[in-house]
XYZ file of C-alpha atoms in Angstrom:
713
model
C 104.790 89.724 50.351
C 104.785 93.139 48.730
C 106.442 95.863 50.753
C 107.312 99.176 49.192
C 108.426 100.940 52.341
C 111.501 102.935 53.258
C 114.992 101.508 53.309
C 114.987 101.522 57.110
C 111.916 99.291 57.238
C 113.574 96.851 54.860
C 116.722 96.914 56.974
C 115.134 96.506 60.423
C 111.620 95.057 60.007
C 111.359 93.784 63.596
C 112.229 97.228 64.972
C 109.166 98.618 63.239
C 107.017 95.687 64.335
C 107.920 95.854 68.021
C 106.990 99.535 68.527
C 103.214 99.295 67.845
C 103.125 95.887 69.534
C 104.560 97.326 72.773
C 102.220 100.309 72.498
C 99.268 97.904 72.291
C 100.447 96.083 75.438
C 100.885 99.356 77.348
C 97.396 100.516 76.337
C 95.904 97.187 77.453
C 97.551 97.483 80.865
C 96.318 101.022 81.479
C 93.046 101.530 79.574
C 89.813 99.589 79.136
C 88.506 99.559 75.581
C 85.502 97.663 74.232
C 87.058 94.404 73.033
C 84.289 93.675 70.494
C 84.877 97.019 68.816
C 88.577 96.191 68.603
C 87.844 92.838 66.965
C 85.667 94.604 64.388
C 88.414 97.164 63.761
C 90.977 94.367 63.462
C 88.892 92.515 60.862
C 88.331 95.715 58.867
C 92.052 96.520 59.024
C 92.992 93.046 57.789
C 90.504 93.289 54.904
C 91.846 96.720 53.993
C 95.389 95.373 54.178
C 94.477 92.571 51.784
C 92.792 94.981 49.356
C 95.736 97.389 49.140
C 98.196 94.513 48.999
C 96.327 93.229 45.945
C 96.310 96.510 44.005
C 99.941 97.336 44.974
C 99.591 101.037 44.332
C 102.623 103.146 45.299
C 100.390 106.127 46.127
C 98.909 104.242 49.092
C 102.250 103.232 50.611
C 101.898 105.457 53.706
C 98.314 104.347 54.264
C 99.489 100.752 53.845
C 102.061 101.240 56.628
C 99.451 102.804 58.934
C 97.154 99.793 58.461
C 99.984 97.389 59.369
C 100.734 99.349 62.555
C 97.049 99.386 63.529
C 96.834 95.608 63.081
C 99.932 95.023 65.212
C 98.803 97.493 67.908
C 95.357 95.895 68.216
C 96.961 92.444 68.268
C 99.178 93.511 71.185
C 96.166 94.882 73.050
C 93.983 91.811 72.508
C 96.777 89.372 73.309
C 97.387 91.127 76.631
C 93.739 91.373 77.674
C 93.178 87.736 76.726
C 96.159 86.670 78.840
C 94.799 88.573 81.834
C 91.188 87.438 81.455
C 91.978 83.740 80.992
C 94.011 83.742 84.207
C 91.155 85.160 86.279
C 89.053 82.478 87.933
C 86.336 84.133 89.987
C 85.247 80.881 91.606
C 88.617 80.636 93.360
C 88.082 83.852 95.290
C 86.896 82.971 98.796
C 86.815 79.303 97.754
C 86.725 76.735 100.570
C 87.261 73.092 99.698
C 89.883 70.724 98.308
C 92.221 71.798 95.508
C 94.928 69.967 93.570
C 97.707 72.091 92.159
C 101.280 72.089 90.912
C 104.084 74.097 92.528
C 105.459 76.397 89.818
C 108.053 78.409 91.755
C 111.073 77.688 93.888
C 110.072 77.631 97.577
C 111.062 80.820 99.396
C 111.989 80.011 102.988
C 111.375 82.523 105.773
C 111.382 82.186 109.535
C 107.636 81.630 109.913
C 106.555 80.379 106.502
C 107.527 78.899 103.158
C 106.076 80.694 100.135
C 105.187 78.846 96.919
C 103.168 79.734 93.833
C 100.747 77.038 92.727
C 99.079 76.348 89.377
C 95.586 75.061 90.211
C 94.419 72.121 88.118
C 91.319 70.738 89.868
C 88.820 71.571 92.598
C 86.394 69.362 94.494
C 82.711 70.236 94.538
C 79.867 67.995 95.718
C 82.262 65.035 96.052
C 83.266 65.411 92.391
C 86.567 66.673 90.961
C 86.437 69.298 88.222
C 89.256 70.552 86.045
C 89.943 74.265 86.391
C 92.763 76.749 86.023
C 94.279 79.663 87.858
C 97.145 80.455 90.164
C 97.421 81.163 93.858
C 100.151 81.998 96.338
C 100.431 79.843 99.454
C 102.312 80.401 102.693
C 103.056 77.028 104.283
C 103.848 76.483 107.940
C 107.457 75.157 108.079
C 107.724 71.419 108.759
C 109.335 68.287 107.343
C 107.151 68.433 104.228
C 108.261 71.942 103.297
C 111.887 70.770 103.435
C 111.305 68.444 100.478
C 108.742 70.377 98.432
C 110.143 71.332 95.019
C 109.124 72.970 91.790
C 106.840 70.565 89.935
C 105.476 68.898 93.093
C 101.732 68.211 93.074
C 99.926 69.036 96.314
C 96.368 68.720 97.597
C 95.238 71.402 100.018
C 92.178 72.809 101.734
C 92.458 76.586 101.772
C 90.278 79.579 102.443
C 91.501 81.602 99.507
C 91.162 85.340 99.838
C 91.682 88.004 97.221
C 95.064 89.712 97.463
C 94.743 93.322 98.554
C 97.175 96.192 98.940
C 97.568 98.019 102.232
C 96.632 101.312 100.630
C 99.681 103.246 101.790
C 100.520 106.187 99.498
C 103.206 105.397 96.888
C 103.819 101.948 98.381
C 104.736 99.140 95.989
C 101.570 97.915 94.263
C 101.902 94.270 95.266
C 98.419 93.338 94.048
C 99.109 94.653 90.559
C 102.542 93.026 90.488
C 101.042 89.623 91.324
C 98.243 90.098 88.796
C 100.928 90.467 86.102
C 102.142 87.073 87.298
C 98.514 85.858 87.011
C 98.100 85.470 90.804
C 95.008 86.942 92.455
C 94.503 84.938 95.688
C 96.522 83.675 98.642
C 96.253 81.803 101.937
C 98.300 80.547 104.869
C 98.191 76.769 105.389
C 99.026 74.876 108.541
C 100.668 71.454 108.358
C 97.327 69.611 108.404
C 95.865 71.759 105.624
C 97.978 70.298 102.797
C 99.865 67.215 101.650
C 101.616 65.840 98.598
C 99.296 64.450 95.929
C 100.849 60.998 95.796
C 104.278 60.797 94.161
C 103.190 62.718 91.086
C 105.731 65.149 89.610
C 105.387 67.430 86.641
C 107.032 66.161 83.471
C 107.236 69.676 82.041
C 110.784 70.322 80.810
C 110.996 73.611 82.693
C 110.234 71.982 86.032
C 112.557 69.097 85.273
C 115.356 71.570 84.589
C 114.675 73.532 87.767
C 114.842 70.326 89.806
C 118.080 69.453 88.017
C 119.353 72.883 89.032
C 118.484 72.110 92.642
C 120.538 68.915 92.395
C 123.495 70.945 91.116
C 123.141 73.383 94.034
C 123.144 70.382 96.380
C 126.446 69.272 94.827
C 127.911 72.706 95.516
C 126.543 72.574 99.056
C 128.333 69.281 99.691
C 131.640 70.862 98.663
C 131.723 72.714 101.982
C 131.095 76.316 100.892
C 129.673 78.688 103.484
C 126.164 80.055 102.983
C 127.150 83.440 101.522
C 129.489 81.889 98.967
C 126.917 79.255 98.027
C 124.229 81.922 97.651
C 126.402 83.992 95.289
C 127.421 80.999 93.149
C 123.824 79.767 92.936
C 122.735 83.198 91.694
C 125.750 83.895 89.500
C 125.927 80.623 87.570
C 122.486 79.070 88.010
C 120.099 81.992 88.459
C 118.855 80.825 91.893
C 118.743 83.904 94.163
C 116.674 82.666 97.108
C 119.797 81.756 99.104
C 121.268 85.258 99.011
C 121.357 86.835 102.458
C 120.020 90.359 102.979
C 123.545 91.607 103.708
C 124.966 90.173 100.481
C 122.046 91.566 98.462
C 122.595 95.002 100.017
C 126.351 94.957 99.342
C 125.970 93.924 95.706
C 123.143 96.405 95.096
C 124.946 99.348 96.712
C 128.220 98.615 94.921
C 126.446 98.391 91.546
C 127.148 94.677 91.145
C 123.628 93.287 91.313
C 123.616 92.790 87.540
C 126.424 90.261 87.980
C 124.151 88.087 90.132
C 121.321 88.348 87.597
C 122.094 85.805 84.879
C 122.150 87.821 81.651
C 124.035 88.430 78.424
C 127.409 88.254 80.186
C 126.712 84.771 81.496
C 125.024 83.476 78.348
C 127.900 84.927 76.292
C 130.440 82.971 78.338
C 128.412 79.787 77.923
C 128.102 80.508 74.190
C 131.882 80.805 73.855
C 132.353 77.534 75.754
C 129.853 75.813 73.436
C 131.603 77.171 70.332
C 134.938 75.914 71.698
C 133.579 72.461 72.509
C 131.975 72.131 69.052
C 134.973 73.524 67.168
C 135.872 70.021 65.985
C 132.781 70.071 63.731
C 134.558 71.792 60.824
C 132.970 69.924 57.947
C 130.522 72.175 56.063
C 128.082 69.288 55.848
C 127.883 69.270 59.641
C 127.092 72.995 59.950
C 123.368 72.333 60.503
C 124.121 69.872 63.334
C 126.598 72.342 64.851
C 124.091 75.198 64.781
C 121.265 73.051 66.188
C 123.509 71.759 68.988
C 124.621 75.312 69.784
C 121.045 76.592 70.004
C 119.949 73.528 71.985
C 122.736 73.965 74.559
C 122.096 77.707 74.849
C 118.443 77.033 75.712
C 119.435 74.166 77.995
C 121.344 76.732 80.055
C 118.473 79.236 79.790
C 115.981 76.685 81.172
C 118.484 75.650 83.836
C 118.740 79.222 85.133
C 114.980 79.760 85.279
C 114.261 81.592 81.990
C 114.475 85.081 83.465
C 113.794 87.967 81.026
C 117.500 88.805 80.692
C 118.416 85.158 80.030
C 115.561 84.716 77.550
C 116.639 87.866 75.715
C 120.294 86.793 75.581
C 119.465 83.201 74.600
C 117.202 84.402 71.786
C 119.831 86.812 70.481
C 122.642 84.249 70.555
C 120.292 81.797 68.829
C 119.894 84.318 66.004
C 123.667 84.720 65.848
C 124.151 80.959 65.678
C 121.400 80.536 63.070
C 122.950 83.254 60.904
C 125.782 80.800 60.126
C 123.303 78.793 58.050
C 122.440 81.777 55.872
C 125.966 83.227 55.849
C 124.655 86.644 56.789
C 124.179 88.585 59.977
C 120.588 89.411 60.965
C 121.767 92.790 62.286
C 122.105 93.564 65.970
C 119.058 95.883 66.120
C 116.942 93.359 64.286
C 118.112 90.608 66.661
C 117.267 92.702 69.718
C 113.828 93.627 68.378
C 113.110 90.077 67.182
C 113.995 88.573 70.562
C 111.744 91.080 72.357
C 108.917 90.499 69.875
C 109.057 86.718 70.285
C 109.187 86.886 74.088
C 106.278 89.331 74.253
C 104.330 87.261 71.764
C 104.637 84.321 74.178
C 103.943 86.423 77.279
C 103.054 90.116 76.775
C 103.035 90.633 80.559
C 106.803 90.166 80.533
C 106.947 93.838 79.532
C 105.955 94.774 83.110
C 108.990 93.052 84.616
C 111.745 95.443 85.666
C 114.372 92.871 84.675
C 112.992 92.794 81.131
C 113.062 96.581 80.843
C 116.559 96.968 82.312
C 117.951 94.139 80.196
C 116.795 95.574 76.881
C 117.532 99.195 77.750
C 121.075 98.243 78.801
C 121.832 96.275 75.633
C 120.344 99.000 73.406
C 122.497 101.584 75.172
C 125.615 99.479 74.676
C 124.876 98.823 71.009
C 124.249 102.518 70.282
C 127.040 104.093 72.345
C 129.895 101.551 72.220
C 130.687 101.872 68.463
C 130.873 105.674 68.802
C 133.147 105.883 71.847
C 135.374 102.797 71.609
C 137.310 103.935 68.481
C 138.217 107.261 70.144
C 141.119 105.570 71.964
C 143.252 102.829 70.433
C 145.536 100.689 72.609
C 147.989 98.222 71.153
C 148.403 96.604 74.544
C 145.874 93.751 74.884
C 145.178 94.341 78.592
C 144.691 98.108 78.203
C 142.414 97.515 75.232
C 140.223 95.139 77.276
C 140.077 97.615 80.169
C 139.050 100.383 77.751
C 136.429 98.122 76.186
C 135.011 97.235 79.614
C 134.984 100.936 80.537
C 132.978 101.920 77.458
C 130.498 99.057 77.939
C 130.030 99.970 81.617
C 129.538 103.674 80.918
C 127.136 102.966 78.038
C 125.024 100.614 80.166
C 125.023 103.088 83.072
C 123.928 105.998 80.878
C 121.125 103.907 79.407
C 119.812 102.465 82.677
C 120.407 105.330 85.141
C 117.030 107.087 84.573
C 114.958 103.933 84.946
C 117.056 102.834 87.961
C 116.304 106.160 89.646
C 112.622 105.844 88.741
C 112.229 102.351 90.225
C 114.883 102.176 92.956
C 115.515 105.851 93.837
C 119.270 105.337 93.765
C 122.293 104.709 91.560
C 125.760 103.345 92.323
C 128.608 105.822 91.941
C 131.457 103.320 91.794
C 130.061 101.119 89.030
C 133.312 101.336 87.050
C 135.423 100.132 89.982
C 132.905 97.367 90.602
C 133.017 96.169 87.012
C 136.824 96.326 86.839
C 137.117 94.098 89.889
C 134.132 91.780 89.635
C 133.442 91.020 85.979
C 136.792 89.193 85.425
C 136.279 87.310 88.700
C 132.664 86.491 87.817
C 133.774 85.088 84.453
C 136.350 82.860 86.146
C 133.737 81.793 88.713
C 131.352 80.645 85.961
C 134.102 78.573 84.291
C 135.021 77.037 87.653
C 131.371 76.243 88.469
C 130.994 74.368 85.193
C 134.249 72.532 85.955
C 132.935 71.462 89.365
C 129.860 69.939 87.704
C 131.753 68.313 84.827
C 134.297 66.660 87.119
C 131.850 65.814 89.914
C 132.341 62.026 89.328
C 136.047 62.544 90.122
C 135.777 63.843 93.657
C 139.406 64.953 94.082
C 139.366 67.138 90.958
C 135.852 68.456 91.674
C 136.807 69.418 95.247
C 139.927 71.154 93.948
C 137.876 73.337 91.574
C 135.305 73.933 94.328
C 138.052 75.156 96.687
C 139.343 77.653 94.119
C 135.768 78.704 93.339
C 135.096 79.318 97.017
C 138.155 81.565 97.283
C 137.170 83.524 94.157
C 133.662 84.162 95.471
C 135.017 85.134 98.883
C 137.165 87.766 97.137
C 134.120 88.984 95.192
C 132.124 89.330 98.397
C 135.013 91.195 100.025
C 135.222 93.658 97.121
C 131.475 94.383 97.149
C 131.553 94.915 100.912
C 134.559 97.228 100.559
C 133.011 99.290 97.739
C 129.675 99.525 99.566
C 131.471 100.956 102.622
C 133.282 103.676 100.628
C 132.020 107.245 101.192
C 129.408 108.215 98.636
C 129.099 104.722 97.195
C 125.424 105.338 96.464
C 123.437 108.384 95.409
C 120.241 107.581 97.280
C 116.857 109.161 98.006
C 116.419 110.337 94.407
C 112.954 110.679 92.909
C 111.641 111.388 89.420
C 108.133 111.003 88.074
C 107.096 109.403 84.782
C 107.215 112.718 82.896
C 110.761 113.379 84.096
C 111.763 109.833 83.145
C 110.673 110.374 79.529
C 112.358 113.790 79.425
C 115.632 112.301 80.695
C 115.627 109.654 77.971
C 114.866 112.257 75.306
C 117.763 114.363 76.618
C 120.093 111.343 76.461
C 118.948 110.454 72.926
C 119.370 113.938 71.437
C 122.541 114.708 73.395
C 123.994 111.435 72.151
C 122.934 112.266 68.584
C 124.741 115.616 68.848
C 127.963 114.627 70.604
C 128.429 111.210 69.000
C 126.959 111.826 65.580
C 125.606 114.739 63.628
C 127.053 117.744 65.514
C 124.113 119.664 64.056
C 122.717 122.617 65.987
C 119.171 121.262 65.705
C 119.892 118.424 68.154
C 121.618 120.832 70.538
C 118.642 123.198 70.478
C 116.304 120.274 71.228
C 118.523 119.251 74.177
C 118.369 122.791 75.596
C 114.568 122.871 75.212
C 114.256 119.473 76.915
C 116.510 120.620 79.783
C 114.293 123.673 80.242
C 111.216 121.419 80.283
C 112.828 119.100 82.841
C 113.825 122.050 85.041
C 110.320 123.514 84.752
C 108.703 120.236 85.853
C 111.138 120.016 88.790
C 110.449 123.640 89.764
C 106.674 123.144 89.674
C 107.035 120.010 91.803
C 109.176 121.861 94.367
C 106.789 124.812 94.547
C 103.888 122.422 95.100
C 105.789 120.663 97.892
C 106.297 123.908 99.806
C 102.533 124.271 100.315
C 101.658 120.605 100.914
C 99.928 119.594 104.162
C 98.941 116.006 104.931
C 97.746 113.907 107.827
C 98.399 110.208 107.138
C 97.677 107.110 109.234
C 99.639 104.271 107.637
C 98.520 100.664 107.355
C 101.504 98.792 108.814
C 100.978 95.424 110.481
C 100.753 95.644 114.300
C 102.098 99.193 114.227
C 100.744 102.677 114.880
C 102.168 105.281 112.501
C 100.701 108.794 112.258
C 102.465 111.111 109.836
C 102.163 114.905 109.621
C 103.600 116.529 106.493
C 103.923 120.327 106.525
C 105.775 121.537 103.462
C 109.053 119.664 103.691
C 108.702 119.095 107.432
C 108.107 115.436 108.275
C 106.802 114.527 111.742
C 106.020 110.912 112.613
C 104.209 109.674 115.733
C 104.745 105.914 115.930
C 105.719 102.785 117.852
C 109.481 102.531 117.826
C 110.687 99.035 118.461
C 113.235 97.876 115.854
C 110.728 95.841 113.846
C 108.148 98.639 113.762
C 110.698 101.231 112.702
C 111.951 99.083 109.812
C 108.385 98.423 108.656
C 107.574 102.139 108.730
C 110.706 103.004 106.743
C 109.791 100.384 104.132
C 106.150 101.451 103.806
C 106.550 105.240 103.955
C 109.887 105.801 102.223
C 108.554 106.111 98.662
C 105.902 108.577 99.776
C 108.486 110.682 101.606
C 110.690 110.708 98.511
C 107.817 111.760 96.267
C 106.796 114.543 98.662
C 110.431 115.653 98.961
C 110.322 115.876 102.755
C 113.325 116.183 105.037
C 114.533 113.541 107.477
C 111.677 112.412 109.665
C 111.240 113.675 113.228
C 110.264 110.715 115.396
C 107.909 110.983 118.356
C 107.418 107.763 120.300
C 103.733 107.155 121.022
C 104.672 105.633 124.360
C 106.045 109.049 125.364
C 102.789 110.997 125.049
C 102.910 112.054 128.684
C 103.100 115.306 130.560
C 106.715 114.710 131.533
C 107.848 114.478 127.890
C 105.944 117.477 126.521
C 108.983 119.806 126.399
C 111.230 117.252 124.715
C 108.518 116.465 122.166
C 108.021 120.173 121.395
C 111.771 120.492 120.834
C 111.737 117.524 118.436
C 108.646 118.722 116.535
C 109.983 122.285 116.126
C 107.000 123.398 114.048
C 104.671 126.266 114.919
C 101.694 124.624 113.197
C 102.030 121.368 115.159
C 101.433 121.074 118.871
C 101.250 117.923 120.996
C 100.084 117.616 124.565
C 99.562 114.185 126.038
C 97.260 112.288 123.641
C 96.200 115.383 121.699
C 97.827 116.627 118.501
C 96.840 119.796 116.715
C 97.934 120.551 113.166
C 96.792 123.701 111.456
C 93.039 123.807 112.234
C 92.693 120.054 112.832
C 92.680 118.333 116.212
C 93.520 114.677 116.689
C 93.059 112.476 119.749
C 95.063 109.253 120.075
C 93.277 106.692 122.219
C 95.692 103.923 123.209
C 96.384 101.972 126.373
C 97.898 105.072 127.981
C 94.698 107.058 127.489
C 92.807 107.626 130.751
C 89.259 108.539 129.802
C 88.188 109.346 133.373
C 90.483 112.383 133.332
C 88.101 113.932 130.791
C 84.820 113.241 132.594
C 82.471 116.167 132.162
C 81.236 118.221 135.060
C 77.879 119.982 135.226
C 77.310 122.339 132.287
C 80.614 121.313 130.672
C 80.539 121.037 126.906
C 82.046 118.087 125.142
C 85.440 118.729 123.622
C 85.501 118.682 119.812
C 88.202 116.823 117.889
C 88.286 116.173 114.163
C 89.711 112.664 114.358
C 89.931 110.056 117.082
C 92.555 107.406 116.351
C 92.013 104.181 118.298
C 95.145 102.075 118.616
C 97.059 99.467 120.588
C 93.903 97.403 121.379
C 92.547 100.046 123.718
C 89.847 98.856 126.139
C 87.747 101.983 125.577
C 84.136 101.640 124.482
C 82.802 103.833 121.698
C 79.906 105.079 123.798
C 82.408 106.322 126.384
C 84.153 108.364 123.696
C 80.823 109.693 122.443
C 79.960 110.873 125.959
C 83.221 112.828 126.241
C 83.926 114.108 122.727
C 82.312 115.348 119.558
C 84.205 114.150 116.488
C 84.019 113.833 112.716
C 85.645 110.442 112.254
C 86.844 107.393 114.175
C 90.008 105.810 112.794
C 90.982 102.241 113.752
C 94.709 102.040 113.072
C 96.633 98.899 112.086
C 98.057 98.194 115.550
C 94.694 96.758 116.613
C 93.910 93.051 116.430
C 90.909 91.961 114.389
C 89.005 90.913 117.500
C 89.328 94.464 118.860
C 88.084 96.178 115.691
C 85.262 93.632 115.434
C 84.194 94.527 118.977
C 84.112 98.214 118.071
C 82.117 97.448 114.925
C 79.534 95.578 117.007
C 79.294 98.565 119.344
C 78.674 100.724 116.274
C 76.124 98.336 114.768
C 73.607 101.142 114.378
C 76.179 103.058 112.308
C 76.020 106.141 114.485
C 79.714 106.922 114.087
C 81.633 107.314 110.803
C 84.538 104.863 110.815
C 87.720 104.357 108.795
C 89.291 100.949 109.476
C 92.881 101.246 108.232
C 93.355 97.476 107.961
C 90.327 97.069 105.707
C 90.045 100.470 104.013
C 93.741 101.211 103.568
C 95.771 104.100 104.928
C 93.858 107.195 106.002
C 95.032 110.232 104.014
C 93.745 113.752 104.671
C 95.012 116.544 102.426
C 94.546 119.692 104.498
């Protein structure tokens, strides 16, 4: 094919291909464009490409490049929209009847349910079975059947599928969108009698076979006598199975900056690659090079399938496959080309993989390492082998941290401060643990040797868990409660890019000037955000299951009226935290709704400590708005009107805690603008109120159905 482009394009063709392709995916995820128009534009672009390719005129080289980028961009857009549209099956929404499907995810066990994702293959209508497609998420009541359900199991079930909906809380994780990127749009809870296995049928798909093989390996580890925490870490570290990790272990590894060690990635695949190269080192004959390369690639992907084909594993396996294949051509494909090619191939297979945080972190980390490591590592030279390895690990850790810190803050609102200490202690131990895990499996027929390796492995993991717990407990282990918006995220990466270009490369003043301008822009955005936050005033009623939560935001003052049992408090923190971080509010002031009595008025005033907010019994006033909370403590007879008394006006009446009040009783006592049914009420209670309001006399906001109530004052 004729290409008369720049030297950079010749050098890194996949780098130039991946940029418009990713742009097309991003546009498809965020904007709706007429697909037919795009197909017409694609055809015209291809015809134009063919015409200019035929005449091969140097004068049209730039135009030629633009046409190629347009073709790739449109292809990315259409591939993404097609993937999303094919997965949508409207007939499954609110479907009631029999369905046959295949379990496509590892069961996730909780106290009250077992969650599985199911690929639907057939539905029953009018006593006939029809092939169909689509995915759904099922919550199964725990029983003997859920103990033996596995990935690849076929089940028959009778659900009442409902469309997945968000709770509508401000800045809360968009669970509906996340599941849609996994092609799941419906869900249901099934009791024991609502489902069963569909005979003894099992999927013969290689991926499911490998995942079941992985489960057998985990069972072998379990029989070695490891405790649950150690088994959970080993399952995640070596086999990519993270469902057995306890919340405490997850927290310790995340806070200490070691979570990447439990996510199978380039480190793990690299170790396996070195083991494969060592085991195949006897194939020295040049005639056997093809067999050696094919075996290497086959074993790399065997491990990738075994660990669940996560984005980081897929990326690493693809890159190491390129490295192995380069032996056939006696030339290196180039690290940037390998990175771009692996991303391009993965996104070509599944463009929605771009939305996965693991995919983004994996590629950003490896790009950061590849760009920064060669510039910093030569600055210090150690003849001592151990010091050289420590220096190398330091540079890799710093490079990865610089590259991933902005996106970690954007998604997780925190970064680990002791990442270097964590990597010094855990990466060598993790490497040894992977070797030992493989040894346990290899020698499993010889029980004495296998148990010996398992004992050492158990001790190594126990030490790893101790170190993460120790680092997590150190003062200032985590910089938490950080928030940046999308604009600030892009500015931070531009600052890193141009600062790196100046300090590690050109030393030209142009890059330094750009860095200063970008810093001014970042500071300006931050200043505007802070000035806006000073004037903000919100009344929010959150949608949190079986919980009342009423939030008043006044500038940076954060006052929360809520139920405060341990479960309710944790749910509120989870649901409201991101919103509080975005609004930049101070630590919340808690007022227990059960304490809205005359005896607690002084203590509540002291806690509120805000001149704009006043609370007396079940009444709250904020600025010029008045709110009445009607719960079980509300005594409506205390507000009975006497002759010539006027009804009291309130802006909002919040009904909560399954109050026995009738709407007509409220209407007789108060004038109001809106009735709000909060999420502490059971469905039967809100249904009763709806029946009372059948004539539609009162405006209603049902938090459970309509999402959180948000009033910007």
